[in-house]
């Protein structure tokens, strides 16, 4: 919801860098907490840990709502980031109560709900900002977290504690969180700071800490996060796939929305308004939810691998269509609404079911949380790649006061997304073929 208030915050605080931290702080905490909290849920009960995460997120929302100083609001947003641990915990709870035949459908329902919730959140956020005041967004977030706690207590049965360890791998969590945060921060802020030595140093430090953490976890008899799981073919390929499509195809709005709105005089784009761009995005999101649910239902009869192969082929066609024929408005809208967005959604929502089908039940939330971390890394790198692609060729108006990406820049980015989808196709084809007993799940 915070995205709809960004322009107001720029005006109120006059600090674009500080306001940008409202997004960055959330991202860093979300990525670091997903795998750690997921594993704690596996150990001590996912329902219990989910309630704790919601309580922490609620406190972060209230902190941002009750303070006007930007520093305190950023701190609250950072605390809110733990809410992203709810997704892997939810996957773990799903696996506790759903048989393997219906697992794909359950995962797709969660994914579709997540997509719809994000869209509804933007609408609610806009109404709050337009008719109340922007900090009301945080009161709404706190209220939703409180409602979620009550819902979990009332409707979700207590999770079984699948493992009780005498000694918890505390150091594994302590090393993992800062390593992820340092690398992501460097990647997110890199382009804005012209890749200053300080940021490169942070990325290098994060990579060193991550390497130390990996060696430590490999040697630990009972690691908090078992990196050996990534060595399983299906888990490794699923994570490589989510990384590949997170580099570009899943960042579609950052590509096709500027493209649709770019002035016609630049030689590419259609000059539509932001409202018209939103009108294009709404049916695309609706179809994405329908496609996610449909693919989940189909996974009971058709292997997930087959569904993902078809989706990857459709994504390749969509991005290639934009690269080859970027001058026809209705053709481009068709590619976006019917191929790029919905089929990209299918690739995204079915990936957790691949991971879940290849790991022990008592590692479900940990493994899917680690997939979220991989996706966060992919998005961070992908945003920088898109920025570089757009900067590769530019066009300016007569007096040079306004600059936009040129046609060649957009075509390069479209083609790169098609290539990433082709890599995704190769990875999905390389997945193990399902046995008859598991044909609907892998």
Coordinates of C-alpha atoms in Angstrom, one line a residue:
X1 CA 0.0 0.0 0.0
X2 CA 2.9 2.4 0.6
X3 CA 3.6 2.7 -3.1
X4 CA 0.5 5.0 -3.6
X5 CA 1.9 7.5 -1.0
X6 CA 5.4 7.8 -2.4
X7 CA 4.9 11.1 -4.3
X8 CA 3.2 12.6 -1.2
X9 CA 6.2 11.5 0.9
X10 CA 8.6 13.0 -1.5
X11 CA 6.8 16.3 -1.2
X12 CA 6.5 16.2 2.6
X13 CA 10.0 15.2 3.5
X14 CA 12.0 16.4 0.5
X15 CA 14.3 13.4 0.8
X16 CA 14.0 10.9 -2.0
X17 CA 16.8 8.8 -0.6
X18 CA 15.2 8.6 2.8
X19 CA 11.7 7.9 1.4
X20 CA 13.3 5.2 -0.8
X21 CA 14.4 3.5 2.5
X22 CA 10.7 2.9 3.3
X23 CA 10.8 0.3 0.5
X24 CA 14.4 -0.9 1.0
X25 CA 14.1 -1.5 4.7
X26 CA 11.0 -3.7 4.2
X27 CA 12.8 -5.7 1.4
X28 CA 15.9 -6.4 3.5
X29 CA 14.0 -7.6 6.5
X30 CA 11.5 -9.6 4.4
X31 CA 14.3 -11.5 2.6
X32 CA 16.3 -12.2 5.7
X33 CA 13.4 -13.3 7.8
X34 CA 11.6 -15.6 5.3
X35 CA 14.0 -18.6 5.6
X36 CA 14.9 -18.1 9.2
X37 CA 11.3 -17.8 10.5
X38 CA 10.2 -20.5 8.1
X39 CA 12.7 -22.9 9.8
X40 CA 11.7 -21.8 13.3
X41 CA 8.1 -22.7 12.2
X42 CA 9.2 -26.1 11.1
X43 CA 10.8 -26.7 14.5
X44 CA 8.4 -25.1 17.0
X45 CA 5.1 -25.0 15.2
X46 CA 4.2 -22.9 12.1
X47 CA 0.9 -21.6 13.6
X48 CA 2.8 -20.4 16.7
X49 CA 5.5 -18.7 14.7
X50 CA 3.0 -17.2 12.3
X51 CA 1.2 -15.5 15.2
X52 CA 4.5 -14.2 16.5
X53 CA 5.4 -12.8 13.1
X54 CA 2.0 -11.1 12.8
X55 CA 2.4 -9.6 16.3
X56 CA 5.8 -8.2 15.3
X57 CA 4.5 -6.8 12.0
X58 CA 1.5 -5.2 13.8
X59 CA 3.9 -3.5 16.2
X60 CA 6.0 -2.2 13.2
X61 CA 2.8 -0.8 11.6
X62 CA 1.9 1.0 14.8
X63 CA 5.4 2.4 15.1
X64 CA 5.2 3.9 11.6
X65 CA 1.6 5.1 12.2
X66 CA 2.3 6.9 15.5
X67 CA 5.5 8.8 14.6
X68 CA 6.0 11.6 12.1
X69 CA 9.8 11.4 12.0
X70 CA 11.0 9.7 8.8
X71 CA 13.6 7.6 10.8
X72 CA 10.9 6.1 13.0
X73 CA 8.7 5.4 10.1
X74 CA 11.5 3.6 8.3
X75 CA 12.2 1.6 11.5
X76 CA 8.5 0.5 11.5
X77 CA 8.7 -0.5 7.9
X78 CA 11.7 -2.6 8.6
X79 CA 9.8 -4.4 11.4
X80 CA 6.8 -4.8 9.1
X81 CA 9.1 -6.8 6.7
X82 CA 8.8 -9.9 8.9
X83 CA 5.3 -10.3 7.6
X84 CA 6.7 -11.9 4.4
X85 CA 7.6 -14.9 6.5
X86 CA 3.8 -15.7 6.5
X87 CA 4.1 -17.1 3.0
X88 CA 6.5 -20.0 3.7
X89 CA 4.8 -20.6 7.0
X90 CA 1.5 -20.9 5.1
X91 CA 3.0 -23.4 2.7
X92 CA 4.1 -25.5 5.6
X93 CA 0.7 -25.4 7.2
X94 CA -0.8 -26.3 3.8
X95 CA 1.4 -29.4 3.6
X96 CA 0.4 -30.5 7.1
X97 CA -3.3 -30.6 6.1
X98 CA -3.4 -31.3 2.3
X99 CA -2.5 -34.6 0.6
X100 CA 0.1 -34.6 -2.2
X101 CA -2.6 -34.9 -5.0
X102 CA -4.1 -31.6 -4.0
X103 CA -0.9 -29.8 -3.0
X104 CA -0.5 -28.0 -6.4
X105 CA -4.0 -26.6 -6.1
X106 CA -3.5 -25.4 -2.5
X107 CA -0.2 -23.7 -3.5
X108 CA -1.9 -22.0 -6.4
X109 CA -4.8 -20.8 -4.2
X110 CA -2.3 -19.2 -1.8
X111 CA -0.4 -17.6 -4.8
X112 CA -3.6 -16.3 -6.4
X113 CA -4.8 -14.9 -3.0
X114 CA -1.4 -13.2 -2.6
X115 CA -1.8 -11.6 -6.1
X116 CA -5.4 -10.4 -5.5
X117 CA -4.5 -9.1 -2.0
X118 CA -1.7 -7.0 -3.5
X119 CA -4.0 -5.5 -6.0
X120 CA -6.7 -4.8 -3.5
X121 CA -4.1 -3.3 -1.2
X122 CA -3.2 -0.7 -3.9
X123 CA -6.9 0.2 -4.3
X124 CA -7.4 0.6 -0.5
X125 CA -4.2 2.5 -0.2
X126 CA -5.3 5.0 -2.9
X127 CA -8.6 5.5 -1.1
X128 CA -6.9 6.1 2.2
X129 CA -4.4 8.6 0.8
X130 CA -7.1 10.5 -1.1
X131 CA -9.7 10.6 1.6
X132 CA -7.8 10.4 4.9
X133 CA -4.1 10.9 5.4
X134 CA -1.1 8.8 4.3
X135 CA -0.2 7.5 7.8
X136 CA -3.6 6.0 7.9
X137 CA -2.0 3.3 5.7
X138 CA -0.1 2.0 8.7
X139 CA -3.2 1.9 10.9
X140 CA -4.9 -0.2 8.2
X141 CA -1.9 -2.5 8.1
X142 CA -1.9 -2.9 11.9
X143 CA -5.7 -3.6 11.8
X144 CA -5.2 -6.3 9.1
X145 CA -2.4 -7.9 11.1
X146 CA -4.6 -7.9 14.2
X147 CA -7.5 -9.5 12.3
X148 CA -5.1 -12.1 10.8
X149 CA -4.0 -13.1 14.3
X150 CA -7.6 -13.6 15.4
X151 CA -8.3 -15.5 12.2
X152 CA -5.3 -17.8 12.7
X153 CA -6.3 -18.4 16.4
X154 CA -9.9 -19.2 15.4
X155 CA -9.5 -21.1 12.2
X156 CA -6.1 -22.8 11.9
X157 CA -5.5 -25.8 14.2
X158 CA -2.2 -25.9 16.2
X159 CA 0.7 -27.1 14.2
X160 CA 2.5 -30.2 15.2
X161 CA 6.0 -29.7 16.5
X162 CA 7.8 -31.9 14.1
X163 CA 11.2 -31.6 15.7
X164 CA 12.5 -30.6 19.1
X165 CA 16.2 -29.8 19.1
X166 CA 18.1 -29.5 22.3
X167 CA 20.5 -27.0 20.8
X168 CA 19.2 -24.5 18.2
X169 CA 21.6 -23.4 15.5
X170 CA 21.5 -19.7 16.6
X171 CA 24.7 -18.8 14.8
X172 CA 23.3 -20.0 11.6
X173 CA 20.5 -17.5 11.8
X174 CA 22.8 -14.7 13.1
X175 CA 25.1 -15.1 10.1
X176 CA 22.5 -15.6 7.5
X177 CA 20.4 -12.4 8.1
X178 CA 23.2 -9.8 7.8
X179 CA 24.7 -11.6 4.8
X180 CA 21.5 -11.4 2.9
X181 CA 20.8 -7.8 4.0
X182 CA 24.3 -6.6 3.0
X183 CA 24.1 -8.1 -0.4
X184 CA 20.6 -6.9 -1.1
X185 CA 21.3 -3.4 0.1
X186 CA 24.3 -3.1 -2.2
X187 CA 22.3 -4.3 -5.2
X188 CA 19.2 -2.2 -4.5
X189 CA 21.2 1.0 -3.9
X190 CA 24.0 0.4 -6.4
X191 CA 22.6 2.1 -9.5
X192 CA 21.5 5.2 -7.6
X193 CA 24.9 5.6 -6.0
X194 CA 26.8 4.9 -9.2
X195 CA 28.2 1.7 -7.6
X196 CA 30.3 3.6 -5.1
X197 CA 33.2 1.7 -3.5
X198 CA 31.3 1.7 -0.2
X199 CA 28.4 -0.3 -1.7
X200 CA 30.7 -2.7 -3.6
X201 CA 32.5 -3.2 -0.2
X202 CA 29.2 -4.0 1.4
X203 CA 28.3 -6.5 -1.3
X204 CA 31.7 -8.1 -1.0
X205 CA 31.4 -8.3 2.8
X206 CA 28.0 -9.9 2.5
X207 CA 29.3 -12.5 0.1
X208 CA 32.1 -13.4 2.4
X209 CA 29.7 -13.7 5.4
X210 CA 27.4 -15.8 3.2
X211 CA 30.3 -18.1 2.2
X212 CA 31.3 -18.5 5.9
X213 CA 27.7 -19.2 6.7
X214 CA 27.4 -21.9 4.0
X215 CA 30.6 -23.7 5.2
X216 CA 29.3 -23.5 8.8
X217 CA 25.9 -24.9 7.9
X218 CA 27.4 -27.7 5.8
X219 CA 29.4 -28.8 8.8
X220 CA 26.7 -28.4 11.4
X221 CA 25.1 -31.6 12.4
X222 CA 21.6 -30.0 12.7
X223 CA 21.7 -26.7 10.7
X224 CA 19.1 -24.1 11.0
X225 CA 18.9 -23.8 7.2
X226 CA 20.0 -27.0 5.4
X227 CA 21.8 -25.8 2.2
X228 CA 22.2 -29.4 1.2
X229 CA 18.5 -29.3 0.1
X230 CA 19.6 -27.1 -2.8
X231 CA 21.7 -30.0 -4.0
X232 CA 18.6 -32.0 -4.7
X233 CA 18.0 -31.8 -8.4
X234 CA 14.3 -30.7 -8.3
X235 CA 15.0 -28.2 -5.5
X236 CA 18.1 -26.8 -7.2
X237 CA 16.4 -26.5 -10.6
X238 CA 13.3 -24.9 -9.1
X239 CA 15.3 -22.2 -7.4
X240 CA 17.4 -21.6 -10.5
X241 CA 14.2 -21.2 -12.4
X242 CA 12.7 -18.7 -10.0
X243 CA 16.0 -16.7 -10.1
X244 CA 16.0 -16.6 -13.9
X245 CA 12.4 -15.3 -14.2
X246 CA 12.9 -12.9 -11.3
X247 CA 15.7 -11.2 -13.3
X248 CA 13.2 -9.8 -15.8
X249 CA 10.0 -11.6 -16.7
X250 CA 8.5 -11.3 -13.2
X251 CA 9.5 -7.6 -13.1
X252 CA 7.1 -6.9 -16.0
X253 CA 5.3 -3.9 -14.6
X254 CA 8.7 -2.1 -14.3
X255 CA 9.1 -2.7 -18.1
X256 CA 5.7 -2.6 -19.8
X257 CA 4.1 0.2 -17.8
X258 CA 6.8 2.8 -18.8
X259 CA 6.7 1.4 -22.3
X260 CA 2.9 1.9 -22.7
X261 CA 3.1 5.5 -21.2
X262 CA 6.2 6.7 -23.1
X263 CA 5.5 9.6 -25.4
X264 CA 5.0 8.7 -29.0
X265 CA 7.6 11.3 -30.2
X266 CA 10.3 9.1 -28.7
X267 CA 9.8 6.5 -31.5
X268 CA 8.4 3.9 -29.2
X269 CA 5.5 3.7 -26.8
X270 CA 1.9 4.9 -27.0
X271 CA 1.7 7.9 -24.6
X272 CA -1.2 6.6 -22.6
X273 CA -2.0 8.0 -19.2
X274 CA -1.3 6.3 -15.8
X275 CA -5.0 5.6 -15.4
X276 CA -5.1 3.9 -18.8
X277 CA -2.0 1.9 -17.9
X278 CA -3.8 0.8 -14.7
X279 CA -6.8 -0.2 -16.8
X280 CA -4.5 -2.5 -18.8
X281 CA -3.0 -4.0 -15.6
X282 CA -6.3 -4.8 -13.9
X283 CA -7.5 -7.5 -16.4
X284 CA -4.0 -8.8 -16.6
X285 CA -4.0 -9.3 -12.8
X286 CA -7.4 -10.9 -13.0
X287 CA -6.3 -13.3 -15.7
X288 CA -3.1 -14.0 -13.6
X289 CA -5.2 -15.1 -10.7
X290 CA -7.5 -17.2 -12.9
X291 CA -4.4 -18.8 -14.6
X292 CA -2.8 -19.5 -11.2
X293 CA -6.0 -21.2 -9.9
X294 CA -6.5 -23.1 -13.2
X295 CA -3.0 -24.4 -13.2
X296 CA -3.3 -25.6 -9.6
X297 CA -6.5 -27.4 -10.5
X298 CA -5.0 -28.9 -13.6
X299 CA -2.0 -30.1 -11.6
X300 CA -4.2 -32.9 -10.1
X301 CA -4.2 -34.5 -13.5
X302 CA -1.3 -33.0 -15.4
X303 CA 2.3 -32.9 -14.1
X304 CA 3.4 -29.5 -12.8
X305 CA 6.4 -29.9 -15.1
X306 CA 4.2 -30.1 -18.2
X307 CA 2.2 -27.0 -17.1
X308 CA 5.3 -25.0 -16.5
X309 CA 6.8 -26.0 -19.9
X310 CA 3.7 -24.7 -21.6
X311 CA 3.7 -21.5 -19.5
X312 CA 7.4 -20.9 -20.3
X313 CA 6.7 -21.3 -24.1
X314 CA 3.9 -18.8 -23.8
X315 CA 6.1 -16.3 -22.0
X316 CA 8.8 -16.6 -24.7
X317 CA 6.1 -15.8 -27.3
X318 CA 4.8 -12.8 -25.3
X319 CA 8.2 -11.1 -24.8
X320 CA 9.4 -11.9 -28.4
X321 CA 6.1 -10.4 -29.7
X322 CA 6.9 -7.1 -27.9
X323 CA 10.5 -7.2 -29.2
X324 CA 9.4 -7.8 -32.8
X325 CA 6.2 -5.7 -33.1
X326 CA 6.4 -3.0 -30.5
X327 CA 4.5 -0.5 -32.6
X328 CA 1.0 -1.9 -32.5
X329 CA -0.9 -0.9 -29.3
X330 CA -3.5 -3.7 -29.3
X331 CA -1.0 -6.4 -30.2
X332 CA 1.2 -5.3 -27.3
X333 CA -1.7 -5.2 -24.9
X334 CA -2.7 -8.7 -26.0
X335 CA 0.8 -10.0 -25.4
X336 CA 0.8 -8.4 -21.9
X337 CA -2.7 -9.3 -20.8
X338 CA -3.0 -12.8 -22.2
X339 CA 0.6 -14.2 -22.2
X340 CA 3.2 -12.3 -20.2
X341 CA 1.3 -11.6 -17.0
X342 CA -0.9 -14.7 -16.5
X343 CA 1.7 -17.3 -17.7
X344 CA 4.4 -15.6 -15.6
X345 CA 2.1 -15.9 -12.6
X346 CA 1.8 -19.7 -13.3
X347 CA 5.6 -20.1 -13.3
X348 CA 5.7 -18.2 -10.0
X349 CA 3.0 -19.9 -8.1
X350 CA 3.8 -23.5 -9.1
X351 CA 7.5 -23.3 -8.1
X352 CA 6.8 -23.8 -4.4
X353 CA 5.0 -27.0 -5.1
X354 CA 8.1 -28.3 -6.9
X355 CA 10.2 -27.5 -3.9
X356 CA 7.7 -28.9 -1.4
X357 CA 7.5 -32.1 -3.4
X358 CA 11.2 -32.7 -3.0
X359 CA 11.9 -31.9 0.7
X360 CA 10.9 -33.5 3.9
X361 CA 7.7 -32.2 5.5
X362 CA 9.7 -30.9 8.5
X363 CA 11.7 -28.7 6.2
X364 CA 8.9 -27.3 4.1
X365 CA 8.7 -23.7 5.4
X366 CA 12.5 -23.4 5.5
X367 CA 12.9 -24.6 1.9
X368 CA 10.1 -22.4 0.5
X369 CA 11.4 -19.5 2.6
X370 CA 14.8 -20.0 1.0
X371 CA 13.1 -19.8 -2.4
X372 CA 11.8 -16.4 -1.4
X373 CA 15.3 -15.3 -0.6
X374 CA 16.5 -16.5 -4.1
X375 CA 13.6 -14.6 -5.7
X376 CA 14.6 -11.4 -3.7
X377 CA 18.1 -11.7 -5.0
X378 CA 16.9 -12.2 -8.6
X379 CA 14.6 -9.1 -8.4
X380 CA 17.4 -6.9 -6.9
X381 CA 19.8 -7.9 -9.7
X382 CA 17.0 -7.7 -12.3
X383 CA 16.1 -4.2 -11.5
X384 CA 19.7 -3.1 -12.0
X385 CA 19.8 -5.0 -15.3
X386 CA 16.6 -3.3 -16.5
X387 CA 18.1 0.1 -15.5
X388 CA 21.2 -0.6 -17.5
X389 CA 19.2 -1.8 -20.5
X390 CA 17.1 1.4 -20.5
X391 CA 20.3 3.4 -20.2
X392 CA 21.9 1.6 -23.2
X393 CA 20.2 3.9 -25.7
X394 CA 18.3 7.1 -25.0
X395 CA 16.4 9.8 -26.8
X396 CA 15.9 13.4 -25.7
X397 CA 13.6 16.3 -26.6
X398 CA 14.7 19.3 -28.6
X399 CA 16.3 21.2 -25.7
X400 CA 17.6 18.1 -24.0
X401 CA 15.6 18.7 -20.8
X402 CA 13.8 15.4 -21.0
X403 CA 15.3 12.0 -21.7
X404 CA 13.7 8.6 -22.3
X405 CA 14.9 5.1 -23.2
X406 CA 15.1 4.8 -27.0
X407 CA 13.4 2.1 -29.0
X408 CA 16.6 0.0 -29.2
X409 CA 16.7 0.0 -25.4
X410 CA 13.2 -1.3 -25.0
X411 CA 13.7 -3.9 -27.7
X412 CA 16.9 -5.1 -25.9
X413 CA 15.1 -5.5 -22.6
X414 CA 12.2 -7.3 -24.3
X415 CA 14.6 -9.7 -26.0
X416 CA 16.5 -10.2 -22.8
X417 CA 13.3 -11.2 -21.0
X418 CA 12.5 -13.7 -23.8
X419 CA 16.0 -15.1 -23.4
X420 CA 15.5 -15.5 -19.7
X421 CA 12.2 -17.3 -20.4
X422 CA 14.1 -19.6 -22.7
X423 CA 16.5 -20.4 -19.9
X424 CA 13.5 -21.0 -17.7
X425 CA 12.2 -23.4 -20.3
X426 CA 15.4 -25.4 -20.4
X427 CA 15.5 -25.6 -16.6
X428 CA 11.9 -26.8 -16.4
X429 CA 12.5 -29.4 -19.1
X430 CA 15.5 -30.6 -17.1
X431 CA 13.3 -31.3 -14.0
X432 CA 12.9 -35.0 -13.2
X433 CA 10.0 -36.7 -15.0
X434 CA 7.3 -37.6 -12.5
X435 CA 6.5 -41.2 -11.7
X436 CA 2.9 -42.4 -12.1
X437 CA 2.3 -42.1 -8.4
X438 CA 3.3 -38.4 -8.4
X439 CA 2.3 -37.4 -11.9
X440 CA 0.1 -34.5 -10.7
X441 CA 2.7 -33.0 -8.4
X442 CA 6.1 -32.8 -10.1

